[in-house]
Amino acid sequence: MPPGSGGAPTTPRVLLLAAPAGPGVERYVGAVEEALLAGGATLTRLDLPPAGLADGLDRPETVRPGEPGRRGLFGRRTDLLARTPFGTGAQASTGAQLAARVDVARRAAGAARRFGHLDALVAGHPSLLKAAAGAASLGGARRVPVLCYGADIWRMPPTDRALLARHPLVYPVTVSSFSAGALAGTRLARLLPPGVPAGWRAALLAEGARRRPQPPVPTVLSVFPLTAWADKGLPTLLAALETARAELGRVRLVVAGHGPAPGALHELLSAPPDTELHESPEDETLARLYATADLYALCTRTRTGGTRPSGEGYGLTLLEAQLAGCAVVGPAHGGSRDAYQEGVTGVTPVDESPRALAEVLVGLLRDRARLTRIGRRGAEWAESVTRPDDHLRAVFQTLLGVPPTPPPDPPAAAAIGAAAAPNGSVPSDQRAGSDRPRTLPAASLSWPRD
């Protein structure tokens, strides 16, 4: 019987559509995928390939739909389904891109039809909304949650917004109250705060627990996709650090993220002293960068209009930094205040100006011993709000409307962190969960006391 029908519980069947959308989104979707598998769902993941690649089915658990030569009404409908932009903004469609869209639409619809019955068809990014809605109609899905994040909400085409508002099966799921507000004109969004894949979470906690001698020069770290350096506020951070260095002396800046870095970024970072760049670091290196920094700063600019909107729906890197024991500075605006405790594990500038950011940096870097204590509080808080069993229950309730099945085994939550592979994947025989309710430490607007 279907979940929630009152009969004996059955294994939920879920089709997850995913698209390349940056490391933060991939971490978020990876944690959702991990929770669905750990809770007993039968999951098929279908990846949208980059334009020009023929095969996006890069996961062993993915079901391959029917042979590509099959046509008729089904084939024509999936062709029409695909002839809509998957990307954001105005982009010129090439023949390769169109072929990739047609291919993924046909595969999505074919996978949905092969199931015969889907409890949920999950769109891992708003750009997959049309494909998900069409495949759900062909495959008989009961619900179509669409995962939304930050700037992708403001870049959503009007036709997609209309579909999100009117389709009876479709509803938005997002990362923060801020992002839910941005979706209010379409439909009430359900909140699913980010989880952290178990292997990556364990690596960050382990790296943060290591005790190292404190280097003589304090370090500020910022992590973001390197092509987005302007939207992520790097010029503002550099200007604020110039002021901080004038008052405090040497301060080291480390910039890391998915690359390659554009030439303009190399040129920007070549002038300031004590600055280094890490392009596409491995997870082991990134965890060490988080753990050895005195302060993590994310300075994203919030622009909800114009031709290139930007903003932070949550800021998963803030959570990752705290897991590794690093104090954080968040953007002045946006949804990132959900990612740390203001005045306890991190601080927010009053506005987006270099002066406001410099005031925060100087106040924090002046006392490195206090920064260390703030970082430890951050690790404790981040550990408590990213427990796999809590996230597992939230994923099932939000995406499927039911608790995990079979009922998770309480001791398995700790086992997931130890048994997960370094990339965050979980062996198929592992299950996570407990009966403990999720509790968030109370936020405080006061400065942390010694």
mmCIF file of N, CA, C and O in Angstrom, residues 388-389 392-393 407-419 429-436:
data_model
loop_
_atom_site.group_PDB
_atom_site.id
_atom_site.type_symbol
_atom_site.label_atom_id
_atom_site.label_comp_id
_atom_site.label_asym_id
_atom_site.label_seq_id
_atom_site.Cartn_x
_atom_site.Cartn_y
_atom_site.Cartn_z
ATOM 1 N N PRO A 388 22.746 12.826 11.487
ATOM 2 C CA PRO A 388 22.116 12.124 10.358
ATOM 3 C C PRO A 388 20.716 11.609 10.656
ATOM 4 O O PRO A 388 19.853 11.630 9.771
ATOM 5 N N ASP A 389 20.459 11.143 11.871
ATOM 6 C CA ASP A 389 19.135 10.602 12.159
ATOM 7 C C ASP A 389 18.059 11.687 12.110
ATOM 8 O O ASP A 389 16.940 11.455 11.640
ATOM 9 N N LEU A 392 17.478 12.525 8.427
ATOM 10 C CA LEU A 392 16.757 11.431 7.791
ATOM 11 C C LEU A 392 15.252 11.588 7.981
ATOM 12 O O LEU A 392 14.470 11.489 7.025
ATOM 13 N N ARG A 393 14.829 11.845 9.213
ATOM 14 C CA ARG A 393 13.395 12.011 9.468
ATOM 15 C C ARG A 393 12.833 13.225 8.743
ATOM 16 O O ARG A 393 11.734 13.199 8.198
ATOM 17 N N PRO A 407 11.471 1.247 10.438
ATOM 18 C CA PRO A 407 11.907 2.138 11.512
ATOM 19 C C PRO A 407 13.405 2.024 11.699
ATOM 20 O O PRO A 407 13.949 0.929 11.813
ATOM 21 N N PRO A 408 14.117 3.173 11.689
ATOM 22 C CA PRO A 408 15.568 3.120 11.790
ATOM 23 C C PRO A 408 16.041 2.608 13.128
ATOM 24 O O PRO A 408 15.362 2.722 14.144
ATOM 25 N N ASP A 409 17.220 2.034 13.113
ATOM 26 C CA ASP A 409 17.838 1.476 14.302
ATOM 27 C C ASP A 409 18.640 2.559 14.998
ATOM 28 O O ASP A 409 19.569 3.112 14.398
ATOM 29 N N PRO A 410 18.328 2.941 16.263
ATOM 30 C CA PRO A 410 19.004 4.061 16.905
ATOM 31 C C PRO A 410 20.523 3.981 16.895
ATOM 32 O O PRO A 410 21.177 4.971 16.634
ATOM 33 N N PRO A 411 21.151 2.821 17.178
ATOM 34 C CA PRO A 411 22.608 2.829 17.209
ATOM 35 C C PRO A 411 23.237 3.040 15.840
ATOM 36 O O PRO A 411 24.418 3.289 15.736
ATOM 37 N N ALA A 412 22.459 2.941 14.773
ATOM 38 C CA ALA A 412 23.058 3.013 13.446
ATOM 39 C C ALA A 412 23.511 4.413 13.085
ATOM 40 O O ALA A 412 24.323 4.585 12.191
ATOM 41 N N ALA A 413 22.971 5.464 13.738
ATOM 42 C CA ALA A 413 23.353 6.820 13.384
ATOM 43 C C ALA A 413 24.844 7.034 13.579
ATOM 44 O O ALA A 413 25.515 7.616 12.741
ATOM 45 N N ALA A 414 25.375 6.552 14.711
ATOM 46 C CA ALA A 414 26.804 6.698 14.948
ATOM 47 C C ALA A 414 27.605 5.843 13.989
ATOM 48 O O ALA A 414 28.688 6.216 13.554
ATOM 49 N N ALA A 415 27.051 4.681 13.630
ATOM 50 C CA ALA A 415 27.770 3.789 12.731
ATOM 51 C C ALA A 415 27.905 4.378 11.337
ATOM 52 O O ALA A 415 28.889 4.129 10.644
ATOM 53 N N ILE A 416 26.927 5.189 10.911
ATOM 54 C CA ILE A 416 26.998 5.772 9.572
ATOM 55 C C ILE A 416 28.239 6.633 9.439
ATOM 56 O O ILE A 416 28.972 6.558 8.467
ATOM 57 N N GLY A 417 28.515 7.473 10.451
ATOM 58 C CA GLY A 417 29.670 8.349 10.363
ATOM 59 C C GLY A 417 30.960 7.580 10.276
ATOM 60 O O GLY A 417 31.902 7.983 9.594
ATOM 61 N N ALA A 418 31.030 6.427 10.963
ATOM 62 C CA ALA A 418 32.263 5.643 10.948
ATOM 63 C C ALA A 418 32.388 4.817 9.683
ATOM 64 O O ALA A 418 33.486 4.597 9.181
ATOM 65 N N ALA A 419 31.254 4.348 9.145
ATOM 66 C CA ALA A 419 31.312 3.422 8.025
ATOM 67 C C ALA A 419 31.233 4.096 6.674
ATOM 68 O O ALA A 419 31.521 3.482 5.666
ATOM 69 N N ASP A 429 23.659 -1.285 3.268
ATOM 70 C CA ASP A 429 23.081 -2.001 4.406
ATOM 71 C C ASP A 429 23.063 -1.153 5.671
ATOM 72 O O ASP A 429 22.696 -1.632 6.733
ATOM 73 N N GLN A 430 23.484 0.116 5.610
ATOM 74 C CA GLN A 430 23.487 0.976 6.783
ATOM 75 C C GLN A 430 22.169 1.720 6.887
ATOM 76 O O GLN A 430 21.630 2.187 5.893
ATOM 77 N N ARG A 431 21.667 1.884 8.075
ATOM 78 C CA ARG A 431 20.456 2.639 8.326
ATOM 79 C C ARG A 431 20.714 3.578 9.482
ATOM 80 O O ARG A 431 21.405 3.230 10.434
ATOM 81 N N ALA A 432 20.130 4.786 9.423
ATOM 82 C CA ALA A 432 20.363 5.765 10.471
ATOM 83 C C ALA A 432 19.041 6.233 11.044
ATOM 84 O O ALA A 432 18.045 6.313 10.372
ATOM 85 N N GLY A 433 19.064 6.630 12.323
ATOM 86 C CA GLY A 433 17.858 7.203 12.909
ATOM 87 C C GLY A 433 17.805 6.995 14.405
ATOM 88 O O GLY A 433 18.537 6.213 14.972
ATOM 89 N N SER A 434 16.928 7.721 15.083
ATOM 90 C CA SER A 434 16.683 7.539 16.502
ATOM 91 C C SER A 434 15.369 8.211 16.842
ATOM 92 O O SER A 434 14.794 8.921 16.026
ATOM 93 N N ASP A 435 14.917 8.019 18.080
ATOM 94 C CA ASP A 435 13.672 8.631 18.508
ATOM 95 C C ASP A 435 13.889 9.983 19.163
ATOM 96 O O ASP A 435 12.953 10.599 19.644
ATOM 97 N N ARG A 436 15.145 10.456 19.193
ATOM 98 C CA ARG A 436 15.432 11.718 19.850
ATOM 99 C C ARG A 436 14.939 12.871 18.980
ATOM 100 O O ARG A 436 15.287 12.960 17.793
#
